[in-house]
Coordinates of C-alpha atoms and ligand atoms in Angstrom, one line a residue:
X1 CA -98.0 -132.5 -68.4
X2 CA -98.2 -129.0 -67.0
X3 CA -94.9 -127.3 -65.9
X4 CA -94.3 -127.2 -62.2
X5 CA -92.6 -124.4 -60.3
X6 CA -91.7 -123.9 -56.7
X7 CA -93.0 -120.3 -56.8
X8 CA -95.2 -118.6 -59.4
X9 CA -95.7 -114.8 -58.9
X10 CA -98.5 -113.1 -60.8
X11 CA -97.6 -109.5 -61.5
X12 CA -94.2 -108.0 -62.1
X13 CA -94.4 -104.7 -60.2
X14 CA -92.2 -103.8 -57.3
X15 CA -94.0 -106.4 -55.1
X16 CA -94.0 -109.2 -57.6
X17 CA -90.5 -108.8 -59.2
X18 CA -88.9 -108.5 -55.8
X19 CA -90.7 -111.6 -54.5
X20 CA -89.6 -113.5 -57.6
X21 CA -85.9 -112.4 -57.3
X22 CA -85.8 -113.2 -53.6
X23 CA -87.5 -116.6 -54.1
X24 CA -84.9 -117.4 -56.8
X25 CA -82.1 -116.2 -54.5
X26 CA -83.4 -118.7 -52.0
X27 CA -83.0 -121.5 -54.5
X28 CA -86.6 -121.9 -55.7
X29 CA -87.6 -122.5 -59.3
X30 CA -89.5 -119.4 -59.9
X31 CA -91.7 -117.8 -62.6
X32 CA -93.2 -114.3 -62.8
X33 CA -96.2 -113.8 -65.0
X34 CA -96.6 -110.2 -66.2
X35 CA -99.0 -109.0 -68.9
X36 CA -98.0 -105.4 -69.3
X37 CA -97.2 -103.9 -72.7
X38 CA -95.4 -100.6 -72.4
X39 CA -96.0 -97.5 -74.5
X40 CA -93.4 -98.6 -77.0
X41 CA -95.5 -101.8 -77.6
X42 CA -93.1 -104.1 -75.8
X43 CA -93.7 -106.5 -72.9
X44 CA -92.4 -104.8 -69.7
X45 CA -91.6 -105.6 -66.1
X46 CA -91.7 -103.1 -63.2
X47 CA -95.5 -102.6 -62.8
X48 CA -97.2 -99.4 -62.2
X49 CA -94.3 -98.0 -60.3
X50 CA -91.6 -98.2 -62.9
X51 CA -93.8 -97.7 -66.0
X52 CA -96.4 -95.1 -65.1
X53 CA -96.0 -94.3 -61.5
X54 CA -93.2 -93.5 -59.1
X55 CA -90.4 -93.3 -61.6
X56 CA -91.8 -91.3 -64.6
X57 CA -93.6 -88.9 -62.1
X58 CA -90.3 -88.3 -60.3
X59 CA -88.5 -87.7 -63.6
X60 CA -91.0 -85.0 -64.5
X61 CA -91.0 -83.6 -61.0
X62 CA -87.2 -83.2 -61.2
X63 CA -87.3 -81.8 -64.7
X64 CA -90.1 -79.3 -63.9
X65 CA -88.3 -78.3 -60.7
X66 CA -85.1 -77.5 -62.6
X67 CA -87.2 -75.4 -65.1
X68 CA -88.9 -73.6 -62.2
X69 CA -85.6 -72.9 -60.5
X70 CA -84.1 -71.5 -63.8
X71 CA -87.1 -69.3 -64.1
X72 CA -87.5 -68.1 -60.5
X73 CA -84.5 -68.9 -58.3
X74 CA -81.3 -68.7 -60.4
X75 CA -81.5 -64.9 -60.4
X76 CA -81.2 -64.9 -56.6
X77 CA -77.9 -66.7 -57.0
X78 CA -76.7 -64.1 -59.5
X79 CA -77.2 -66.5 -62.4
X80 CA -78.9 -65.1 -65.5
X81 CA -80.2 -67.5 -68.1
X82 CA -81.8 -65.1 -70.6
X83 CA -85.0 -66.2 -72.2
X84 CA -86.0 -69.6 -71.0
X85 CA -87.1 -72.2 -73.5
X86 CA -89.2 -75.3 -72.6
X87 CA -88.7 -78.3 -74.8
X88 CA -91.4 -80.5 -73.5
X89 CA -90.7 -83.2 -76.1
X90 CA -87.2 -83.7 -74.8
X91 CA -88.4 -83.6 -71.2
X92 CA -90.9 -86.4 -71.9
X93 CA -88.3 -88.4 -73.9
X94 CA -85.9 -88.2 -71.0
X95 CA -88.6 -89.6 -68.7
X96 CA -89.2 -92.5 -71.1
X97 CA -85.5 -93.2 -71.4
X98 CA -85.3 -93.6 -67.6
X99 CA -88.3 -95.9 -67.5
X100 CA -86.8 -98.1 -70.2
X101 CA -83.5 -98.2 -68.5
X102 CA -85.0 -99.3 -65.2
X103 CA -87.6 -101.8 -66.6
X104 CA -84.9 -103.3 -68.9
X105 CA -82.8 -103.6 -65.7
X106 CA -85.4 -105.8 -64.1
X107 CA -85.4 -108.1 -67.1
X108 CA -81.6 -108.4 -66.8
X109 CA -82.0 -109.2 -63.1
X110 CA -84.5 -111.9 -63.9
X111 CA -82.0 -113.5 -66.3
X112 CA -79.2 -113.3 -63.8
X113 CA -81.3 -114.9 -61.1
X114 CA -82.9 -117.5 -63.5
X115 CA -86.4 -116.2 -62.9
X116 CA -88.7 -117.3 -65.9
X117 CA -90.5 -114.2 -67.1
X118 CA -93.8 -115.5 -68.6
X119 CA -95.2 -112.8 -70.8
X120 CA -99.0 -112.8 -70.5
X121 CA -101.9 -113.1 -68.1
X122 CA -102.1 -115.3 -65.0
X123 CA -105.1 -116.6 -63.2
X124 CA -105.2 -118.5 -60.0
X125 CA -107.3 -121.7 -59.9
X126 CA -107.9 -124.2 -57.1
X127 CA -105.0 -126.3 -55.8
X128 CA -102.4 -123.7 -56.6
X129 CA -102.8 -124.2 -60.3
X130 CA -102.3 -121.1 -62.5
X131 CA -103.7 -120.7 -65.9
X132 CA -101.2 -118.8 -68.0
X133 CA -102.4 -117.1 -71.2
X134 CA -99.4 -116.0 -73.1
X135 CA -99.3 -112.7 -75.1
X136 CA -99.0 -115.1 -78.1
X137 CA -99.8 -118.8 -78.3
X138 CA -102.0 -121.2 -76.4
X139 CA -103.2 -121.1 -72.8
X140 CA -101.4 -123.5 -70.4
X141 CA -102.0 -124.7 -66.9
X142 CA -99.0 -124.4 -64.6
X143 CA -98.6 -125.9 -61.1
X144 CA -96.8 -124.4 -58.2
X145 CA -96.0 -125.2 -54.6
X146 CA -96.5 -121.5 -53.8
X147 CA -98.3 -118.7 -55.6
X148 CA -97.8 -115.0 -54.9
X149 CA -100.5 -112.7 -56.1
X150 CA -99.0 -109.3 -56.9
X151 CA -101.4 -107.8 -59.5
X152 CA -101.3 -104.2 -58.0
X153 CA -103.9 -101.6 -58.4
X154 CA -105.6 -99.3 -61.0
X155 CA -107.1 -95.8 -60.8
X156 CA -110.6 -95.4 -59.3
X157 CA -113.0 -94.0 -61.9
X158 CA -115.8 -91.5 -61.1
X159 CA -118.9 -91.3 -63.3
X160 CA -118.9 -87.5 -63.1
X161 CA -115.6 -87.3 -65.0
X162 CA -115.0 -90.2 -67.2
X163 CA -111.4 -90.6 -68.3
X164 CA -110.7 -90.5 -72.1
X165 CA -106.9 -90.0 -71.8
X166 CA -107.3 -86.9 -74.1
X167 CA -109.1 -84.2 -72.2
X168 CA -109.9 -86.0 -69.0
X169 CA -106.9 -88.1 -67.9
X170 CA -105.8 -90.3 -65.1
X171 CA -102.3 -90.3 -63.7
X172 CA -100.9 -92.2 -66.7
X173 CA -102.4 -89.6 -69.2
X174 CA -101.1 -86.8 -67.0
X175 CA -97.5 -88.0 -67.6
X176 CA -98.0 -87.6 -71.4
X177 CA -99.4 -84.1 -72.1
X178 CA -97.7 -83.0 -75.3
X179 CA -98.2 -79.4 -74.5
X180 CA -98.6 -77.5 -71.3
X181 CA -102.3 -77.0 -70.6
X182 CA -103.2 -73.4 -70.0
X183 CA -105.8 -74.2 -67.4
X184 CA -105.5 -77.6 -65.7
X185 CA -108.1 -79.0 -63.3
X186 CA -107.3 -81.8 -60.8
X187 CA -109.9 -83.8 -59.0
X188 CA -108.4 -85.0 -55.7
X189 CA -105.8 -83.2 -53.5
X190 CA -104.0 -86.5 -52.6
X191 CA -100.5 -87.6 -53.5
X192 CA -101.0 -87.8 -57.2
X193 CA -103.0 -84.6 -57.5
X194 CA -100.4 -82.6 -55.6
X195 CA -97.4 -84.2 -57.4
X196 CA -98.7 -84.0 -60.9
X197 CA -100.5 -80.7 -60.3
X198 CA -97.1 -79.4 -59.2
X199 CA -95.3 -80.6 -62.3
X200 CA -97.7 -78.8 -64.7
X201 CA -97.9 -75.7 -62.5
X202 CA -94.1 -75.3 -62.6
X203 CA -94.2 -75.6 -66.4
X204 CA -96.8 -72.8 -66.6
X205 CA -100.3 -74.3 -66.1
X206 CA -102.8 -72.5 -64.0
X207 CA -103.8 -75.3 -61.7
X208 CA -107.1 -75.7 -59.7
X209 CA -107.4 -78.7 -57.4
X210 CA -110.9 -79.8 -56.3
X211 CA -110.8 -81.9 -53.1
X212 CA -114.0 -83.4 -51.7
X213 CA -112.9 -83.5 -48.1
X214 CA -112.7 -80.4 -45.9
X215 CA -109.3 -81.2 -44.4
X216 CA -106.1 -80.9 -46.4
X217 CA -104.1 -84.2 -46.3
X218 CA -106.0 -85.7 -43.3
X219 CA -103.5 -88.5 -42.9
X220 CA -100.6 -86.1 -42.4
X221 CA -99.8 -84.4 -39.1
X222 CA -102.0 -81.3 -39.3
X223 CA -99.4 -78.8 -38.2
X224 CA -97.3 -80.0 -41.2
X225 CA -100.3 -80.2 -43.5
X226 CA -101.4 -76.7 -42.8
X227 CA -97.9 -75.3 -43.5
X228 CA -97.7 -77.4 -46.7
X229 CA -101.1 -76.0 -47.9
X230 CA -99.6 -72.5 -47.4
X231 CA -96.5 -73.3 -49.4
X232 CA -98.4 -75.0 -52.2
X233 CA -100.9 -72.1 -52.4
X234 CA -98.0 -69.7 -52.6
X235 CA -96.6 -71.7 -55.5
X236 CA -99.9 -71.1 -57.4
X237 CA -101.9 -74.3 -56.7
X238 CA -105.4 -73.1 -56.2
X239 CA -106.7 -75.8 -53.8
X240 CA -110.4 -75.9 -53.1
X241 CA -111.4 -78.0 -50.1
X242 CA -114.9 -79.4 -49.6
X243 CA -115.4 -79.3 -53.3
X244 CA -117.7 -82.0 -54.7
X245 CA -117.6 -82.4 -58.5
X246 CA -121.2 -82.9 -59.8
X247 CA -120.6 -83.1 -63.5
X248 CA -118.3 -82.5 -66.5
X249 CA -119.1 -81.7 -70.1
X250 CA -116.4 -82.1 -72.7
X251 CA -116.0 -79.9 -75.7
X252 CA -113.4 -80.4 -78.5
X253 CA -110.5 -79.0 -76.5
X254 CA -111.8 -78.3 -73.0
X255 CA -114.0 -79.6 -70.3
X256 CA -116.5 -77.7 -68.2
X257 CA -116.6 -78.9 -64.6
X258 CA -119.4 -78.2 -62.2
X259 CA -118.9 -78.6 -58.5
X260 CA -120.4 -77.5 -55.2
X261 CA -118.4 -76.1 -52.3
X262 CA -119.1 -73.8 -49.3
X263 CA -120.1 -71.1 -51.7
X264 CA -122.7 -73.2 -53.5
X265 CA -122.8 -74.3 -57.2
X266 CA -119.6 -73.5 -59.1
X267 CA -118.4 -74.0 -62.6
X268 CA -115.0 -73.8 -64.3
X269 CA -113.6 -74.7 -67.7
X270 CA -110.3 -76.4 -68.0
X271 CA -108.1 -77.4 -71.0
X272 CA -107.3 -80.7 -69.3
X273 CA -108.6 -82.4 -66.2
X274 CA -106.7 -85.0 -64.1
X275 CA -108.8 -87.4 -62.1
X276 CA -106.7 -88.6 -59.1
X277 CA -109.2 -89.8 -56.5
X278 CA -107.4 -92.9 -55.3
X279 CA -106.6 -96.4 -56.6
X280 CA -108.3 -99.8 -56.1
X281 CA -107.0 -103.4 -56.1
X282 CA -106.8 -104.9 -59.5
X283 CA -108.4 -108.3 -59.2
X284 CA -110.2 -108.5 -62.6
X285 CA -109.4 -111.8 -64.2
X286 CA -106.9 -112.7 -61.5
X287 CA -109.0 -115.3 -59.6
X288 CA -111.1 -118.1 -61.0
X289 CA -114.3 -118.9 -59.3
X290 CA -112.7 -121.8 -57.4
X291 CA -109.5 -120.0 -56.4
X292 CA -110.7 -119.9 -52.8
X293 CA -109.0 -116.7 -51.6
X294 CA -111.2 -114.3 -49.6
X295 CA -111.7 -110.6 -50.5
X296 CA -112.5 -108.0 -47.9
X297 CA -115.3 -105.5 -48.1
X298 CA -113.2 -103.1 -50.2
X299 CA -112.1 -105.9 -52.6
X300 CA -108.6 -106.2 -51.2
X301 CA -107.4 -109.8 -51.0
X302 CA -107.6 -110.7 -47.3
X303 CA -104.1 -111.6 -45.8
X304 CA -102.6 -112.0 -42.4
X305 CA -99.6 -109.9 -41.2
X306 CA -97.2 -112.1 -43.3
X307 CA -99.3 -111.9 -46.4
X308 CA -100.8 -115.4 -46.3
X309 CA -104.2 -115.6 -47.9
X310 CA -106.9 -118.1 -46.7
X311 CA -105.5 -120.7 -49.1
X312 CA -102.3 -122.4 -47.8
X313 CA -99.4 -121.7 -50.1
X314 CA -101.1 -118.7 -51.7
X315 CA -99.8 -115.2 -50.7
X316 CA -100.9 -111.7 -51.8
X317 CA -98.8 -108.6 -51.5
X318 CA -98.6 -104.9 -52.5
X319 CA -101.5 -102.8 -53.7
X320 CA -103.7 -105.8 -53.8
X321 CA -103.8 -106.0 -50.0
X322 CA -104.5 -103.8 -46.9
X323 CA -102.1 -101.0 -45.9
X324 CA -100.7 -98.0 -47.8
X325 CA -100.5 -98.4 -51.6
X326 CA -96.7 -97.7 -51.7
X327 CA -93.9 -99.3 -53.7
X328 CA -91.6 -99.7 -50.7
X329 CA -94.4 -101.5 -48.8
X330 CA -94.9 -103.8 -51.8
X331 CA -91.2 -104.4 -52.1
X332 CA -90.8 -105.4 -48.4
X333 CA -93.8 -107.6 -48.6
X334 CA -92.3 -109.3 -51.7
X335 CA -89.1 -110.1 -49.7
X336 CA -91.1 -111.2 -46.7
X337 CA -93.3 -113.8 -48.6
X338 CA -90.3 -115.3 -50.3
X339 CA -88.6 -115.7 -46.9
X340 CA -91.9 -117.0 -45.3
X341 CA -91.9 -119.7 -48.0
X342 CA -88.4 -120.6 -47.1
X343 CA -89.4 -120.9 -43.5
X344 CA -87.2 -117.9 -42.4
X345 CA -88.0 -115.6 -39.5
X346 CA -89.0 -112.4 -41.3
X347 CA -91.4 -109.5 -41.0
X348 CA -92.5 -106.1 -42.3
X349 CA -92.8 -103.5 -39.6
X350 CA -96.0 -101.8 -40.7
X351 CA -95.6 -99.2 -37.9
X352 CA -92.5 -97.8 -39.6
X353 CA -93.5 -97.5 -43.2
X354 CA -92.7 -93.9 -44.3
X355 CA -94.9 -91.8 -46.6
X356 CA -93.6 -89.2 -48.9
X357 CA -95.2 -86.6 -51.2
X358 CA -92.6 -85.4 -53.7
X359 CA -93.8 -81.8 -53.9
X360 CA -91.4 -79.0 -53.2
X361 CA -90.9 -78.7 -50.3
X362 CA -91.4 -82.5 -49.9
X363 CA -93.7 -83.8 -47.2
X364 CA -92.6 -87.0 -45.4
X365 CA -93.6 -88.8 -42.3
X366 CA -93.3 -92.0 -40.3
X367 CA -95.2 -93.2 -37.3
X368 CA -98.0 -91.5 -35.4
X369 CA -99.2 -87.9 -36.0
X370 CA -99.8 -85.6 -33.0
X371 CA -103.6 -86.0 -33.6
X372 CA -103.4 -89.8 -33.3
X373 CA -101.3 -89.6 -30.2
X374 CA -103.6 -87.0 -28.6
X375 CA -106.6 -89.2 -29.3
X376 CA -105.0 -92.1 -27.6
X377 CA -105.0 -90.1 -24.4
X378 CA -101.3 -91.0 -23.5
X379 CA -99.1 -88.1 -22.4
X380 CA -96.8 -86.9 -25.2
X381 CA -94.4 -84.1 -26.1
X382 CA -93.5 -82.5 -29.4
X383 CA -90.5 -80.7 -30.8
X384 CA -90.8 -78.5 -33.9
X385 CA -88.0 -76.6 -35.6
X386 CA -88.2 -74.7 -38.8
X387 CA -85.6 -75.0 -41.6
X388 CA -85.4 -71.2 -41.5
X389 CA -83.1 -71.8 -38.5
X390 CA -80.8 -74.1 -40.5
X391 CA -77.7 -72.7 -42.2
X392 CA -77.5 -75.3 -44.9
X393 CA -81.2 -74.8 -45.8
X394 CA -80.7 -71.0 -46.0
X395 CA -77.5 -71.4 -48.1
X396 CA -79.5 -73.5 -50.5
X397 CA -82.5 -71.1 -50.5
X398 CA -84.7 -73.9 -49.1
X399 CA -85.8 -72.6 -45.8
X400 CA -89.6 -73.4 -46.0
X401 CA -90.9 -76.1 -43.7
X402 CA -90.0 -77.8 -40.5
X403 CA -89.1 -81.1 -38.7
X404 CA -91.5 -82.3 -36.0
X405 CA -91.1 -85.1 -33.5
X406 CA -93.9 -86.7 -31.5
X407 CA -92.6 -88.4 -28.4
X408 CA -94.1 -90.5 -25.6
X409 CA -93.8 -88.4 -22.5
X410 CA -93.4 -91.4 -20.1
X411 CA -91.0 -93.7 -22.0
X412 CA -89.2 -91.0 -24.1
X413 CA -89.8 -93.2 -27.2
X414 CA -90.1 -91.6 -30.6
X415 CA -93.6 -92.1 -31.8
X416 CA -93.6 -90.2 -35.0
X417 CA -91.5 -87.9 -37.2
X418 CA -92.9 -85.4 -39.7
X419 CA -91.1 -83.3 -42.2
X420 CA -92.0 -80.6 -44.6
X421 CA -88.9 -79.4 -46.3
X422 CA -85.9 -79.9 -48.6
X423 CA -84.9 -83.6 -48.9
X424 CA -87.7 -84.6 -46.5
X425 CA -87.8 -88.0 -48.3
X426 CA -84.2 -88.6 -47.2
X427 CA -84.4 -87.0 -43.7
X428 CA -87.5 -89.1 -42.8
X429 CA -85.3 -92.2 -42.9
X430 CA -83.8 -91.1 -39.6
X431 CA -87.3 -91.4 -38.1
X432 CA -87.7 -94.8 -39.7
X433 CA -84.5 -96.0 -38.1
X434 CA -85.5 -94.4 -34.8
X435 CA -88.8 -96.2 -34.8
X436 CA -87.3 -99.5 -35.9
X437 CA -84.6 -99.4 -33.1
X438 CA -87.1 -98.2 -30.5
X439 CA -85.0 -95.1 -30.0
X440 CA -85.7 -92.7 -27.2
X441 CA -85.6 -89.0 -28.2
X442 CA -82.6 -88.7 -25.9
X443 CA -80.7 -91.1 -28.1
X444 CA -81.1 -88.6 -31.0
X445 CA -80.4 -85.6 -28.7
X446 CA -77.0 -87.1 -27.8
X447 CA -75.9 -87.8 -31.3
X448 CA -73.5 -85.7 -33.3
X449 CA -74.9 -84.4 -36.6
X450 CA -72.6 -83.0 -39.4
X451 CA -72.5 -79.3 -39.8
X452 CA -73.8 -77.7 -41.9
X453 CA -76.5 -80.2 -42.9
X454 CA -80.2 -80.4 -43.2
X455 CA -80.1 -83.2 -40.7
X456 CA -79.2 -80.6 -38.0
X457 CA -82.8 -79.6 -38.0
X458 CA -83.7 -83.2 -37.1
X459 CA -81.3 -82.9 -34.2
X460 CA -82.7 -79.6 -33.2
X461 CA -86.3 -80.9 -33.3
X462 CA -85.2 -83.8 -31.1
X463 CA -83.7 -81.3 -28.7
X464 CA -86.8 -79.1 -28.9
X465 CA -89.0 -81.8 -27.4
X466 CA -87.2 -81.0 -24.1
X467 CA -86.8 -77.3 -24.6
X468 CA -83.1 -77.7 -25.4
X469 CA -82.9 -76.5 -29.0
X470 CA -80.1 -73.9 -29.5
X471 CA -81.1 -72.1 -32.7
X472 CA -84.7 -71.3 -31.9
X473 CA -86.1 -69.4 -29.0
X474 CA -88.0 -71.8 -26.8
X475 CA -89.9 -71.1 -23.6
X476 CA -87.8 -72.6 -20.8
X477 CA -89.3 -75.3 -18.7
X478 CA -89.7 -74.4 -15.0
X479 CA -87.6 -76.6 -12.7
Ligands
FAD501 P1 -98.1 -102.8 -59.5 O1 -96.9 -102.0 -59.6 O2 -99.4 -102.2 -59.9 O3 -97.8 -104.0 -60.5 C1 -98.7 -105.0 -60.7 C2 -98.4 -105.6 -62.1 O4 -99.2 -106.8 -62.2 C3 -98.8 -104.7 -63.3 O5 -97.7 -104.5 -64.1 C4 -99.9 -105.5 -64.0 O6 -99.8 -105.4 -65.4 C5 -99.6 -106.9 -63.6 N1 -100.8 -107.7 -63.6 C6 -102.0 -107.5 -63.0 N2 -102.9 -108.5 -63.2 C7 -102.2 -109.5 -63.8 C8 -102.5 -110.8 -64.3 N3 -103.7 -111.3 -64.0 N4 -101.6 -111.5 -65.0 C9 -100.3 -110.9 -65.2 N5 -100.0 -109.7 -64.8 C10 -100.9 -109.0 -64.1 N6 -95.4 -95.3 -54.6 C11 -94.3 -95.0 -53.8 O7 -93.9 -95.7 -52.9 N7 -93.6 -93.9 -54.2 C12 -93.9 -93.1 -55.2 O8 -93.3 -92.1 -55.5 C13 -95.1 -93.4 -56.0 N8 -95.5 -92.6 -57.0 C14 -96.6 -93.0 -57.7 C15 -96.9 -92.2 -58.8 C16 -98.1 -92.5 -59.5 C17 -98.5 -91.6 -60.7 C18 -98.8 -93.7 -59.3 C19 -100.0 -94.1 -60.1 C20 -98.4 -94.5 -58.2 C21 -97.3 -94.2 -57.4 N9 -96.9 -95.0 -56.3 C22 -95.8 -94.6 -55.6 C23 -97.6 -96.2 -56.0 C24 -96.8 -97.4 -56.5 O9 -96.7 -97.3 -57.9 C25 -97.6 -98.7 -56.1 O10 -97.8 -98.7 -54.7 C26 -96.8 -99.9 -56.5 O11 -96.5 -99.9 -57.9 C27 -97.5 -101.2 -56.1 O12 -96.7 -102.3 -56.5 P2 -97.4 -103.7 -56.8 O13 -96.3 -104.6 -57.2 O14 -98.3 -104.1 -55.7 O15 -98.3 -103.5 -58.1
NAD502 P1 -105.1 -90.4 -52.6 O1 -105.9 -91.4 -51.8 O2 -103.7 -90.0 -52.1 O3 -105.9 -89.1 -52.8 C1 -107.1 -89.1 -53.4 C2 -107.8 -87.8 -53.0 O4 -109.0 -87.6 -53.7 C3 -108.2 -87.8 -51.5 O5 -107.8 -86.6 -50.9 C4 -109.8 -87.9 -51.6 O6 -110.4 -87.3 -50.5 C5 -110.0 -87.2 -52.9 N1 -111.3 -87.6 -53.5 C6 -111.8 -88.8 -53.6 N2 -113.0 -88.8 -54.3 C7 -113.1 -87.5 -54.7 C8 -114.1 -86.8 -55.5 N3 -115.1 -87.5 -56.0 N4 -114.0 -85.5 -55.7 C9 -112.9 -84.8 -55.2 N5 -112.0 -85.4 -54.4 C10 -112.1 -86.8 -54.2 O7 -105.0 -91.1 -54.1 P2 -104.2 -90.7 -55.3 O8 -103.6 -89.4 -55.2 O9 -105.1 -91.0 -56.5 O10 -103.0 -91.8 -55.3 C11 -103.3 -93.2 -55.3 C12 -102.3 -93.9 -54.5 O11 -101.1 -94.0 -55.2 C13 -102.1 -93.3 -53.1 O12 -102.8 -93.9 -52.2 C14 -100.6 -93.5 -52.9 O13 -100.4 -94.5 -52.0 C15 -100.0 -93.9 -54.2 N6 -99.1 -92.8 -54.7 C16 -98.0 -92.6 -53.9 C17 -97.1 -91.6 -54.2 C18 -95.9 -91.4 -53.3 O14 -95.6 -92.2 -52.5 N7 -95.3 -90.3 -53.5 C19 -97.3 -90.9 -55.4 C20 -98.4 -91.1 -56.1 C21 -99.3 -92.1 -55.8

């Protein structure tokens, strides 16, 4: 007889492991099937995010930033460090240690919550049956009252630059360079291109980013994006917009890339090339022919706003489904489906999912951009205040960037918050809370913010929407 579970989750990334833990908390007999083998050769939970995504990239971003500061900024503080030494090996080992600590932590949480971690591959069949092929041993068919599909995503390949993980790499390979490439090419000026491009630029690479689209960060508020482009260019990222890669030819230790841009045919040789042109849902092997779930035109599993697929009792979450491919979105969908299964009132507020690019300065946003609001035709107001007017930012030597609010003119409701600057990833949460609570900008204007703090720029930007900011010169509104 096949084993029966209340909930089987396929995929142990941030969506899947969270769904499994929450389902177990709610009293369900739960299994999570995960097939990942980590770089040490061991089965691992945590998905893309913990193993080869959010966490290792942030570890390298933090290490490389410290190196950059020691090299460029310490002297301003009167700190001399002598000749700087880069021990890349130690830097990479530190990253690996953090990954192991966190992924091991998920395994502990599974034990504590009595979630069965089934190590191997899962495939959904009809009638909520799941074929489980263990890493070792025979295939078995499991049954479940509910199945949660959480298989995540994989990098998109482009035929003009095939990844070999040696010379031409994807994001996973870009976390593992054993020496700093002298000349590094990046295809795609999206989140991964900018974050990993920054890591290697800080460590000494000469970085060229080739972006097909003419607009820099088109999803980001363009006032913020333009300033970000200026800052990144100043840091040495050579970003080419409207650049279409037409081919690449590898040699033993380099790759010659051809591309076209406004200036015609171009050619450049790099020691390493990162391909970061987006990710696609990972459905290979996940669904048997009779599984019955519908895919949309872009191969995402089709779900409603509570992540139900077309098959009753089967849910899909995270990078497998519509919406931004972000760990925190996957996490909240994981919580939501477990609570939907339990019949609880629950939701994800898709209008208040923040986005962050962990460059320096960081870029972070939530809600609508000015361009989106303008297009809607509704009257709106904005308030923009630079960090250069903030004492704490100046004291820290972090005065680049700004906070911007976009506000509904009629209702005074906050529609969007956009930040380029120090700790933008933390500051943007104030915008998330404002959107979630339906705050008016006056609510923020009337709050007391600690001094000196970076958050004071949030306060000033709120005041600036009504020409009331104190520390910037604003044109007064006529009575
Ligand atoms: P995943 O994390 O991809 O997990 C899915 C898991 O399912 C995988 O481990 C896979 O092995 C397993 N699996 C797939 N098919 C099967 C099967 N048939 N049987 C068993 N197991 C299966 N997001 C952020 O919010 N912040 C960041 O800072 C950030 N940084 C990133 C940096 C990089 C370099 C990358 C690549 C991504 C980053 N992301 C970040 C995106 C984030 O990693 C994803 O949005 C998130 O991991 C999606 O979670 P998920 O649970 O849907 O899928
Ligand atoms: P992305 O969608 O952010 O950026 C891809 C970029 O590549 C786009 O600007 C696109 O126009 C460009 N592009 C596409 N095809 C191209 C081509 N042939 N030539 C040149 N440019 C091309 O994708 P990504 O950077 O690969 O990241 C994938 C996903 O991972 C993101 O959607 C994001 O959700 C997630 N992620 C998030 C974080 C974070 O939250 N900080 C960090 C890394 C990754």
